[in-house]
Amino acid sequence: MKQDMIIILDLGSTENTSLAREIRALGVYSEIYPHDISASELRALTNAKGIIIYGGPNNIIDGEPISVGAHLAESGYPIMAIAYRPGNWNAEYPDWETAAPHLKDFIFDTCKATANWNMKNFVADQIELIRSQVGDKKVLLALSGGVDSSVVAALLIKAIGSNLVCVHVNNGLMRKDESEYVIEVFEKQLAANLVYVDATERILTKLEGIAEPEEKRKIIGIEFIRIFEEEARRLGGTCAISFLAQGTIYPDIVESGTKTATVIKSHHNVGGLPADMQFDLVEPIRQLFKDEVRACGLELGLPDEMVFRQPFPGPGLGVRCLGAITRDRLYAVRESDAILREEFKRAGLDKKVWQYFTAIPDFKSVGVRNHTRTYEYTVIIRAINTIDAMTASIEEIEWPLLQKITARILYEVKNVNRVCYDLSPKPVATIEWE
């Protein structure tokens, strides 16, 4: 069933994603498009029912204020403008506080949109779109085993069945026993067509001496693509595999930068992709927020244990081993993370806290062990709660639990003599350190 859509035109607002979520909460699908969308691009959005123009503090590009094209007035769509005065629009709202009470009326009374945005319809639409895009060709899926790629796998299995080839790359930056878990679930339990590639030495060698976070992410992204290109040639034989599926979601796109927003951090599956990539991308959940991805997973029948797994960044522990990656710190962050996850599960926090992990900076501090001076690393614990990964608050952990986790890390993990708890919300901080 084709879902009605409200278009949000991005004129520099920092609240576009919040507005999109407000509209989706009313049962109507919404997407954000650039301010300079062309008339032909607009006509192609056949399920659109109306347009909201949302201005804001980032409405300057190259020193000039941005505006929308005159063709919008001739599009025939009802238009609502917020914090922007483009000329002679009939609907002029100077700010969100004034506009908010009119949103529901605009969507349902003016635009005549139907509240048919739900996961059942979304899944049906995506299956149709996937089949239309790839036909009877094979698709490679970058399967990390995280929530996003697992949901994409389930969607693709429903859409194209055995034409899906799942490739799990162990890049040496996985959590403890992560690759073993992926093989157990997808190959042995779900009988997926799974290929395992151990690229540990290849990727860690490429990352030696690289400290800048953006460069690390891009190296990881490029090597992932090169590995998938090699696997596509190997698996495709005389008929090369030309489609690559990814678990890209909406926060990945936002944080990797738009025309009116600077890059927060390049996600390896967005800003880290090489320009000469030989694949066409299949990204069926790229417009979903994290909570919507989980709802999609439940609609597809995935088990709760998989749907509510801890989020894990595509570059893995590479963005939690801060600065230039070293083998000893990589070991320490993997082991300390395993302790944290074990203790949170025992305390029942694994069902309460949205994301929790450890990170290790690239510096040492003085300590004392067995009456002897030590010069070792610091483990940082981070535990946050969020709905959509766009903002995040800090989980208040009981003191005895923090003391227990600290004691285990200090005495079970080599080369660590200090543990800290990160109290920084998003914003100003991001969820990950890099």
Short mmCIF file of C-alpha atoms in Angstrom, two decimals:
data_model
loop_
_atom_site.label_atom_id
_atom_site.label_comp_id
_atom_site.label_asym_id
_atom_site.label_seq_id
_atom_site.Cartn_x
_atom_site.Cartn_y
_atom_site.Cartn_z
CA MET A 1 0.00 0.00 0.00
CA LYS A 2 1.54 3.31 -1.09
CA GLN A 3 1.93 5.53 1.95
CA ASP A 4 1.07 9.22 1.80
CA MET A 5 4.03 11.49 2.47
CA ILE A 6 4.65 15.01 3.72
CA ILE A 7 7.83 16.55 2.26
CA ILE A 8 10.06 18.63 4.55
CA LEU A 9 12.31 20.99 2.61
CA ASP A 10 15.55 21.64 4.44
CA LEU A 11 16.33 25.35 4.61
CA GLY A 12 18.81 25.04 7.44
CA SER A 13 16.65 24.06 10.40
CA THR A 14 18.34 22.06 13.14
CA GLU A 15 14.98 20.51 13.99
CA ASN A 16 14.12 18.82 10.68
CA THR A 17 14.43 15.33 12.12
CA SER A 18 12.25 16.23 15.11
CA LEU A 19 9.58 17.54 12.74
CA ALA A 20 9.77 14.36 10.64
CA ARG A 21 9.26 12.29 13.78
CA GLU A 22 6.29 14.46 14.84
CA ILE A 23 4.62 13.81 11.50
CA ARG A 24 5.36 10.07 11.56
CA ALA A 25 3.93 9.92 15.09
CA LEU A 26 0.65 11.14 13.58
CA GLY A 27 0.69 8.12 11.27
CA VAL A 28 1.86 9.92 8.12
CA TYR A 29 5.20 9.24 6.47
CA SER A 30 7.62 12.17 6.11
CA GLU A 31 10.99 12.63 4.40
CA ILE A 32 13.49 15.50 4.32
CA TYR A 33 14.63 16.81 0.94
CA PRO A 34 17.11 19.57 -0.01
CA HIS A 35 15.85 23.10 -0.51
CA ASP A 36 16.81 23.05 -4.19
CA ILE A 37 14.76 20.02 -5.19
CA SER A 38 13.94 20.30 -8.89
CA ALA A 39 10.48 20.34 -10.45
CA SER A 40 11.09 16.92 -12.02
CA GLU A 41 12.30 15.44 -8.73
CA LEU A 42 9.22 16.83 -7.04
CA ARG A 43 6.88 15.36 -9.67
CA ALA A 44 8.52 11.96 -9.16
CA LEU A 45 7.32 11.90 -5.54
CA THR A 46 3.87 10.68 -6.52
CA ASN A 47 2.81 9.83 -2.96
CA ALA A 48 3.49 13.38 -1.66
CA LYS A 49 0.52 15.25 -0.23
CA GLY A 50 2.06 18.49 0.98
CA ILE A 51 5.25 20.43 1.63
CA ILE A 52 6.62 22.01 4.79
CA ILE A 53 9.40 24.59 4.34
CA TYR A 54 11.51 24.72 7.48
CA GLY A 55 14.10 27.48 7.80
CA GLY A 56 16.71 27.92 10.45
CA PRO A 57 20.18 29.04 11.53
CA ASN A 58 22.01 27.10 8.79
CA ASN A 59 20.25 28.79 5.86
CA ILE A 60 23.47 30.34 4.53
CA ILE A 61 25.57 28.57 1.87
CA ASP A 62 28.74 30.19 0.55
CA GLY A 63 27.77 33.44 2.23
CA GLU A 64 24.35 33.68 0.57
CA PRO A 65 20.92 32.97 2.10
CA ILE A 66 19.24 29.97 0.48
CA SER A 67 15.68 29.94 -0.85
CA VAL A 68 13.29 27.66 -2.67
CA GLY A 69 12.55 27.71 -6.38
CA ALA A 70 9.52 29.41 -7.89
CA HIS A 71 8.34 26.05 -9.23
CA LEU A 72 7.16 25.12 -5.73
CA ALA A 73 4.33 27.63 -5.95
CA GLU A 74 3.24 25.99 -9.20
CA SER A 75 3.49 22.42 -7.93
CA GLY A 76 -0.09 22.27 -6.70
CA TYR A 77 0.91 20.98 -3.28
CA PRO A 78 -0.32 22.71 -0.11
CA ILE A 79 2.63 24.50 1.50
CA MET A 80 3.33 25.36 5.12
CA ALA A 81 6.29 27.62 5.90
CA ILE A 82 8.01 27.75 9.29
CA ALA A 83 10.61 30.34 10.27
CA TYR A 84 10.97 31.42 6.66
CA ARG A 85 9.35 34.12 4.52
CA PRO A 86 9.76 33.07 0.88
CA GLY A 87 7.43 35.62 -0.70
CA ASN A 88 3.75 35.19 -1.20
CA TRP A 89 2.99 31.85 0.45
CA ASN A 90 -0.53 31.83 1.88
CA ALA A 91 0.59 29.95 5.00
CA GLU A 92 3.20 32.24 6.90
CA TYR A 93 4.33 30.85 10.41
CA PRO A 94 7.33 32.70 11.87
CA ASP A 95 8.45 29.93 14.25
CA TRP A 96 7.75 26.37 15.37
CA GLU A 97 5.88 27.42 18.51
CA THR A 98 3.33 29.23 16.36
CA ALA A 99 3.20 26.50 13.71
CA ALA A 100 2.97 23.40 15.92
CA PRO A 101 -0.74 23.71 16.85
CA HIS A 102 -1.59 23.89 13.13
CA LEU A 103 0.46 20.86 12.06
CA LYS A 104 -2.28 18.26 12.44
CA ASP A 105 -4.83 20.44 10.63
CA PHE A 106 -2.37 21.07 7.80
CA ILE A 107 -1.60 17.38 7.33
CA PHE A 108 -5.13 15.98 7.50
CA ASP A 109 -7.48 18.85 6.61
CA THR A 110 -5.40 20.81 4.11
CA CYS A 111 -3.27 18.03 2.57
CA LYS A 112 -5.94 15.31 2.95
CA ALA A 113 -3.23 12.83 3.96
CA THR A 114 -4.21 9.39 5.22
CA ALA A 115 -2.67 8.03 8.42
CA ASN A 116 -1.28 4.87 6.82
CA TRP A 117 2.35 5.03 7.98
CA ASN A 118 3.01 1.83 9.92
CA MET A 119 5.56 -0.95 9.86
CA LYS A 120 3.31 -3.45 8.10
CA ASN A 121 2.88 -1.07 5.16
CA PHE A 122 6.55 -0.04 5.28
CA VAL A 123 7.71 -3.65 5.00
CA ALA A 124 5.33 -4.34 2.12
CA ASP A 125 6.52 -1.21 0.28
CA GLN A 126 10.21 -2.02 0.77
CA ILE A 127 9.81 -5.59 -0.47
CA GLU A 128 8.18 -4.22 -3.62
CA LEU A 129 10.91 -1.60 -4.06
CA ILE A 130 13.72 -4.12 -3.52
CA ARG A 131 12.27 -6.48 -6.11
CA SER A 132 11.84 -3.61 -8.54
CA GLN A 133 15.43 -2.45 -8.01
CA VAL A 134 17.33 -5.75 -8.22
CA GLY A 135 15.05 -8.01 -10.27
CA ASP A 136 16.42 -11.56 -10.33
CA LYS A 137 20.02 -10.53 -9.65
CA LYS A 138 22.05 -11.43 -6.56
CA VAL A 139 22.70 -8.99 -3.73
CA LEU A 140 25.61 -8.92 -1.30
CA LEU A 141 24.74 -7.81 2.22
CA ALA A 142 27.34 -6.38 4.56
CA LEU A 143 26.19 -8.31 7.64
CA SER A 144 27.76 -7.10 10.86
CA GLY A 145 25.26 -8.92 13.06
CA GLY A 146 23.98 -5.65 14.53
CA VAL A 147 20.35 -4.62 14.57
CA ASP A 148 20.42 -2.58 11.35
CA SER A 149 22.06 -5.16 9.10
CA SER A 150 20.00 -7.96 10.65
CA VAL A 151 16.76 -6.15 9.82
CA VAL A 152 18.00 -5.54 6.26
CA ALA A 153 18.83 -9.25 5.99
CA ALA A 154 15.31 -10.21 7.04
CA LEU A 155 13.80 -7.75 4.53
CA LEU A 156 15.96 -9.03 1.69
CA ILE A 157 15.26 -12.67 2.49
CA LYS A 158 11.54 -11.92 2.20
CA ALA A 159 12.08 -9.98 -1.02
CA ILE A 160 14.62 -12.07 -2.95
CA GLY A 161 15.20 -15.26 -0.93
CA SER A 162 18.27 -17.23 -1.98
CA ASN A 163 19.51 -14.40 -4.21
CA LEU A 164 20.79 -12.75 -1.02
CA VAL A 165 24.41 -13.51 -0.11
CA CYS A 166 25.33 -12.35 3.40
CA VAL A 167 29.01 -11.51 3.87
CA HIS A 168 30.33 -11.08 7.39
CA VAL A 169 33.73 -9.42 7.51
CA ASN A 170 35.74 -9.80 10.69
CA ASN A 171 37.77 -6.60 10.50
CA GLY A 172 39.60 -7.26 13.75
CA LEU A 173 37.51 -4.51 15.38
CA MET A 174 34.61 -6.67 16.53
CA ARG A 175 33.39 -7.10 20.11
CA LYS A 176 34.48 -10.20 22.00
CA ASP A 177 33.02 -13.36 20.38
CA GLU A 178 30.97 -11.22 17.95
CA SER A 179 31.86 -13.08 14.77
CA GLU A 180 31.16 -16.43 16.43
CA TYR A 181 27.70 -15.13 17.40
CA VAL A 182 26.97 -13.98 13.84
CA ILE A 183 27.88 -17.40 12.42
CA GLU A 184 25.79 -19.20 15.04
CA VAL A 185 22.65 -17.11 14.48
CA PHE A 186 22.65 -16.52 10.74
CA GLU A 187 24.29 -19.65 9.39
CA LYS A 188 23.19 -22.28 11.88
CA GLN A 189 19.85 -20.93 13.15
CA LEU A 190 18.50 -18.90 10.22
CA ALA A 191 20.16 -20.97 7.46
CA ALA A 192 21.26 -17.80 5.68
CA ASN A 193 23.63 -17.94 2.72
CA LEU A 194 26.59 -16.69 4.75
CA VAL A 195 30.19 -16.05 3.71
CA TYR A 196 32.77 -15.37 6.44
CA VAL A 197 35.87 -13.29 5.64
CA ASP A 198 38.66 -12.79 8.16
CA ALA A 199 40.23 -9.44 7.23
CA THR A 200 41.78 -8.74 10.63
CA GLU A 201 45.40 -8.35 9.55
CA ARG A 202 44.48 -6.57 6.31
CA ILE A 203 42.50 -3.80 7.98
CA LEU A 204 44.60 -3.39 11.13
CA THR A 205 47.69 -3.04 8.96
CA LYS A 206 45.99 -0.29 6.92
CA LEU A 207 45.10 1.52 10.17
CA GLU A 208 48.58 1.48 11.68
CA GLY A 209 49.60 4.97 12.76
CA ILE A 210 46.28 6.57 11.70
CA ALA A 211 44.96 8.77 14.52
CA GLU A 212 42.47 11.15 12.85
CA PRO A 213 38.90 9.79 13.34
CA GLU A 214 37.59 10.73 9.89
CA GLU A 215 40.58 9.12 8.18
CA LYS A 216 40.12 5.94 10.22
CA ARG A 217 36.44 5.72 9.28
CA LYS A 218 37.17 6.25 5.61
CA ILE A 219 39.94 3.65 5.54
CA ILE A 220 37.61 1.12 7.14
CA GLY A 221 34.83 2.05 4.70
CA ILE A 222 37.07 1.79 1.64
CA GLU A 223 38.55 -1.55 2.70
CA PHE A 224 35.04 -2.92 3.34
CA ILE A 225 34.05 -2.03 -0.20
CA ARG A 226 37.22 -3.50 -1.68
CA ILE A 227 36.60 -6.75 0.19
CA PHE A 228 33.00 -6.90 -1.05
CA GLU A 229 34.12 -6.20 -4.60
CA GLU A 230 36.54 -9.12 -4.35
CA GLU A 231 33.84 -11.39 -2.90
CA ALA A 232 31.40 -10.30 -5.62
CA ARG A 233 33.88 -11.31 -8.32
CA ARG A 234 34.62 -14.59 -6.59
CA LEU A 235 30.96 -15.49 -5.96
CA GLY A 236 29.54 -14.12 -9.17
CA GLY A 237 31.69 -16.08 -11.59
CA THR A 238 30.94 -14.91 -15.12
CA CYS A 239 27.96 -12.92 -13.86
CA ALA A 240 29.32 -10.23 -11.50
CA ILE A 241 27.24 -9.23 -8.47
CA SER A 242 26.44 -5.56 -8.85
CA PHE A 243 24.29 -4.82 -5.77
CA LEU A 244 25.50 -4.16 -2.22
CA ALA A 245 22.99 -3.93 0.64
CA GLN A 246 23.77 -1.93 3.78
CA GLY A 247 22.10 -1.20 7.09
CA THR A 248 22.30 2.58 6.64
CA ILE A 249 19.74 4.43 8.78
CA TYR A 250 18.65 8.05 8.92
CA PRO A 251 20.97 9.29 11.72
CA ASP A 252 23.94 7.97 9.66
CA ILE A 253 22.91 10.24 6.79
CA VAL A 254 22.29 13.31 8.97
CA GLU A 255 25.61 13.00 10.85
CA SER A 256 27.54 12.51 7.61
CA GLY A 257 26.48 15.98 6.45
CA THR A 258 23.85 17.64 4.23
CA LYS A 259 23.80 20.77 2.08
CA THR A 260 22.87 22.89 5.09
CA ALA A 261 24.62 20.96 7.85
CA THR A 262 28.30 20.26 8.38
CA VAL A 263 29.68 16.79 8.91
CA ILE A 264 29.49 15.58 12.51
CA LYS A 265 31.28 12.37 11.61
CA SER A 266 31.43 10.36 8.41
CA HIS A 267 29.76 6.99 8.79
CA HIS A 268 31.71 4.27 6.99
CA ASN A 269 28.58 3.37 4.99
CA VAL A 270 27.87 6.98 3.93
CA GLY A 271 30.77 9.43 3.93
CA GLY A 272 33.39 6.68 3.92
CA LEU A 273 32.42 5.06 0.60
CA PRO A 274 34.97 5.25 -2.24
CA ALA A 275 34.02 7.32 -5.30
CA ASP A 276 34.91 4.49 -7.70
CA MET A 277 32.77 1.89 -5.95
CA GLN A 278 31.48 -0.75 -8.40
CA PHE A 279 28.19 -1.48 -6.60
CA ASP A 280 24.69 -0.08 -6.73
CA LEU A 281 23.50 0.34 -3.15
CA VAL A 282 20.40 -1.28 -1.69
CA GLU A 283 19.49 0.56 1.53
CA PRO A 284 15.88 -0.23 2.48
CA ILE A 285 15.96 1.26 6.00
CA ARG A 286 17.92 4.44 5.24
CA GLN A 287 14.94 6.67 6.14
CA LEU A 288 14.23 4.99 9.51
CA PHE A 289 15.22 6.16 12.96
CA LYS A 290 16.68 3.58 15.35
CA ASP A 291 13.46 2.90 17.24
CA GLU A 292 11.67 2.45 13.91
CA VAL A 293 14.35 -0.07 12.81
CA ARG A 294 13.60 -2.14 15.90
CA ALA A 295 9.85 -1.93 15.22
CA CYS A 296 10.55 -3.09 11.67
CA GLY A 297 12.54 -6.05 13.00
CA LEU A 298 9.65 -7.11 15.20
CA GLU A 299 7.23 -6.80 12.26
CA LEU A 300 9.54 -9.11 10.28
CA GLY A 301 9.44 -11.69 13.05
CA LEU A 302 13.04 -11.40 14.26
CA PRO A 303 13.58 -12.59 17.86
CA ASP A 304 13.66 -9.98 20.62
CA GLU A 305 17.24 -10.91 21.49
CA MET A 306 18.36 -9.84 18.05
CA VAL A 307 16.10 -6.80 17.67
CA PHE A 308 17.14 -5.30 20.99
CA ARG A 309 20.86 -6.00 20.69
CA GLN A 310 23.29 -3.26 21.63
CA PRO A 311 23.92 -0.88 18.72
CA PHE A 312 27.43 -1.29 17.34
CA PRO A 313 29.09 1.21 14.98
CA GLY A 314 30.12 0.01 11.53
CA PRO A 315 33.82 0.81 12.18
CA GLY A 316 33.49 -1.25 15.36
CA LEU A 317 36.04 -0.87 18.13
CA GLY A 318 38.08 1.25 15.74
CA VAL A 319 36.15 4.31 16.98
CA ARG A 320 36.40 3.20 20.61
CA CYS A 321 40.16 2.65 20.53
CA LEU A 322 40.74 6.39 20.30
CA GLY A 323 43.52 7.85 18.21
CA ALA A 324 45.96 5.54 16.43
CA ILE A 325 44.90 1.93 17.05
CA THR A 326 47.35 -0.30 18.91
CA ARG A 327 46.97 -4.03 19.55
CA ASP A 328 47.26 -3.67 23.34
CA ARG A 329 44.56 -0.98 23.56
CA LEU A 330 42.34 -2.89 21.14
CA TYR A 331 42.61 -5.91 23.44
CA ALA A 332 41.83 -3.74 26.48
CA VAL A 333 38.76 -2.09 24.99
CA ARG A 334 37.41 -5.48 23.82
CA GLU A 335 37.88 -7.12 27.21
CA SER A 336 36.59 -4.16 29.25
CA ASP A 337 33.53 -3.92 27.00
CA ALA A 338 32.80 -7.61 27.59
CA ILE A 339 32.97 -7.07 31.37
CA LEU A 340 30.65 -4.06 31.16
CA ARG A 341 28.09 -5.98 29.08
CA GLU A 342 28.25 -8.98 31.41
CA GLU A 343 27.67 -6.90 34.55
CA PHE A 344 24.89 -4.82 32.98
CA LYS A 345 23.10 -8.03 32.00
CA ARG A 346 23.42 -9.41 35.53
CA ALA A 347 21.98 -6.17 36.92
CA GLY A 348 19.08 -6.13 34.43
CA LEU A 349 20.35 -2.96 32.78
CA ASP A 350 20.75 -4.59 29.36
CA LYS A 351 16.97 -4.20 28.90
CA LYS A 352 16.87 -0.66 30.34
CA VAL A 353 19.89 1.14 28.89
CA TRP A 354 19.84 1.88 25.14
CA GLN A 355 23.60 1.71 24.59
CA TYR A 356 26.64 1.11 26.78
CA PHE A 357 30.28 0.52 25.93
CA THR A 358 33.87 1.30 26.84
CA ALA A 359 36.45 3.45 25.06
CA ILE A 360 40.18 3.90 25.62
CA PRO A 361 42.05 7.17 24.85
CA ASP A 362 45.52 7.20 23.36
CA PHE A 363 47.37 8.29 26.49
CA LYS A 364 48.56 6.78 29.76
CA SER A 365 48.53 7.89 33.38
CA VAL A 366 50.51 6.99 36.49
CA GLY A 367 49.11 4.41 38.89
CA VAL A 368 50.17 1.95 41.60
CA ARG A 369 49.87 -1.84 41.51
CA ASN A 370 51.42 -4.17 44.11
CA HIS A 371 53.35 -1.21 45.57
CA THR A 372 54.93 -0.57 42.18
CA ARG A 373 54.49 2.42 39.87
CA THR A 374 52.46 1.73 36.72
CA TYR A 375 52.01 3.78 33.58
CA GLU A 376 48.87 2.44 31.88
CA TYR A 377 45.67 3.27 30.00
CA THR A 378 42.28 4.63 31.10
CA VAL A 379 38.97 2.91 30.36
CA ILE A 380 35.99 5.21 29.85
CA ILE A 381 32.51 3.80 30.46
CA ARG A 382 29.59 5.31 28.53
CA ALA A 383 25.92 4.44 29.08
CA ILE A 384 23.18 6.46 27.37
CA ASN A 385 19.45 6.43 26.70
CA THR A 386 17.80 7.74 23.57
CA ILE A 387 14.79 7.23 21.31
CA ASP A 388 16.19 8.02 17.89
CA ALA A 389 19.98 8.43 18.41
CA MET A 390 19.71 12.14 17.54
CA THR A 391 19.79 13.18 21.21
CA ALA A 392 20.89 11.16 24.24
CA SER A 393 20.82 11.38 28.04
CA ILE A 394 23.10 9.72 30.58
CA GLU A 395 22.01 6.66 32.55
CA GLU A 396 22.47 7.04 36.31
CA ILE A 397 24.29 3.90 37.44
CA GLU A 398 24.14 2.83 41.09
CA TRP A 399 27.44 3.32 42.89
CA PRO A 400 27.97 -0.32 44.00
CA LEU A 401 27.59 -1.53 40.38
CA LEU A 402 30.07 1.04 39.10
CA GLN A 403 32.52 0.01 41.81
CA LYS A 404 32.14 -3.67 40.88
CA ILE A 405 32.67 -2.98 37.16
CA THR A 406 35.66 -0.77 37.95
CA ALA A 407 37.26 -3.43 40.17
CA ARG A 408 36.83 -6.14 37.52
CA ILE A 409 38.30 -3.98 34.74
CA LEU A 410 41.27 -2.88 36.85
CA TYR A 411 42.18 -6.43 37.91
CA GLU A 412 41.14 -8.47 34.87
CA VAL A 413 42.23 -6.27 31.94
CA LYS A 414 45.93 -5.85 31.21
CA ASN A 415 47.51 -2.40 30.84
CA VAL A 416 44.64 -0.50 32.55
CA ASN A 417 44.98 1.42 35.83
CA ARG A 418 42.10 3.90 35.72
CA VAL A 419 38.31 3.82 34.99
CA CYS A 420 36.12 6.90 34.33
CA TYR A 421 32.37 7.36 33.74
CA ASP A 422 31.33 9.69 30.91
CA LEU A 423 28.56 12.11 31.99
CA SER A 424 28.25 14.04 28.70
CA PRO A 425 24.83 14.11 26.94
CA LYS A 426 24.18 14.44 23.19
CA PRO A 427 24.39 17.25 22.32
CA VAL A 428 27.00 18.64 23.14
CA ALA A 429 28.82 15.29 22.89
CA THR A 430 28.00 12.57 20.37
CA ILE A 431 27.17 9.01 21.40
CA GLU A 432 30.50 7.60 20.23
CA TRP A 433 33.80 9.31 21.08
CA GLU A 434 34.92 9.29 17.45
#
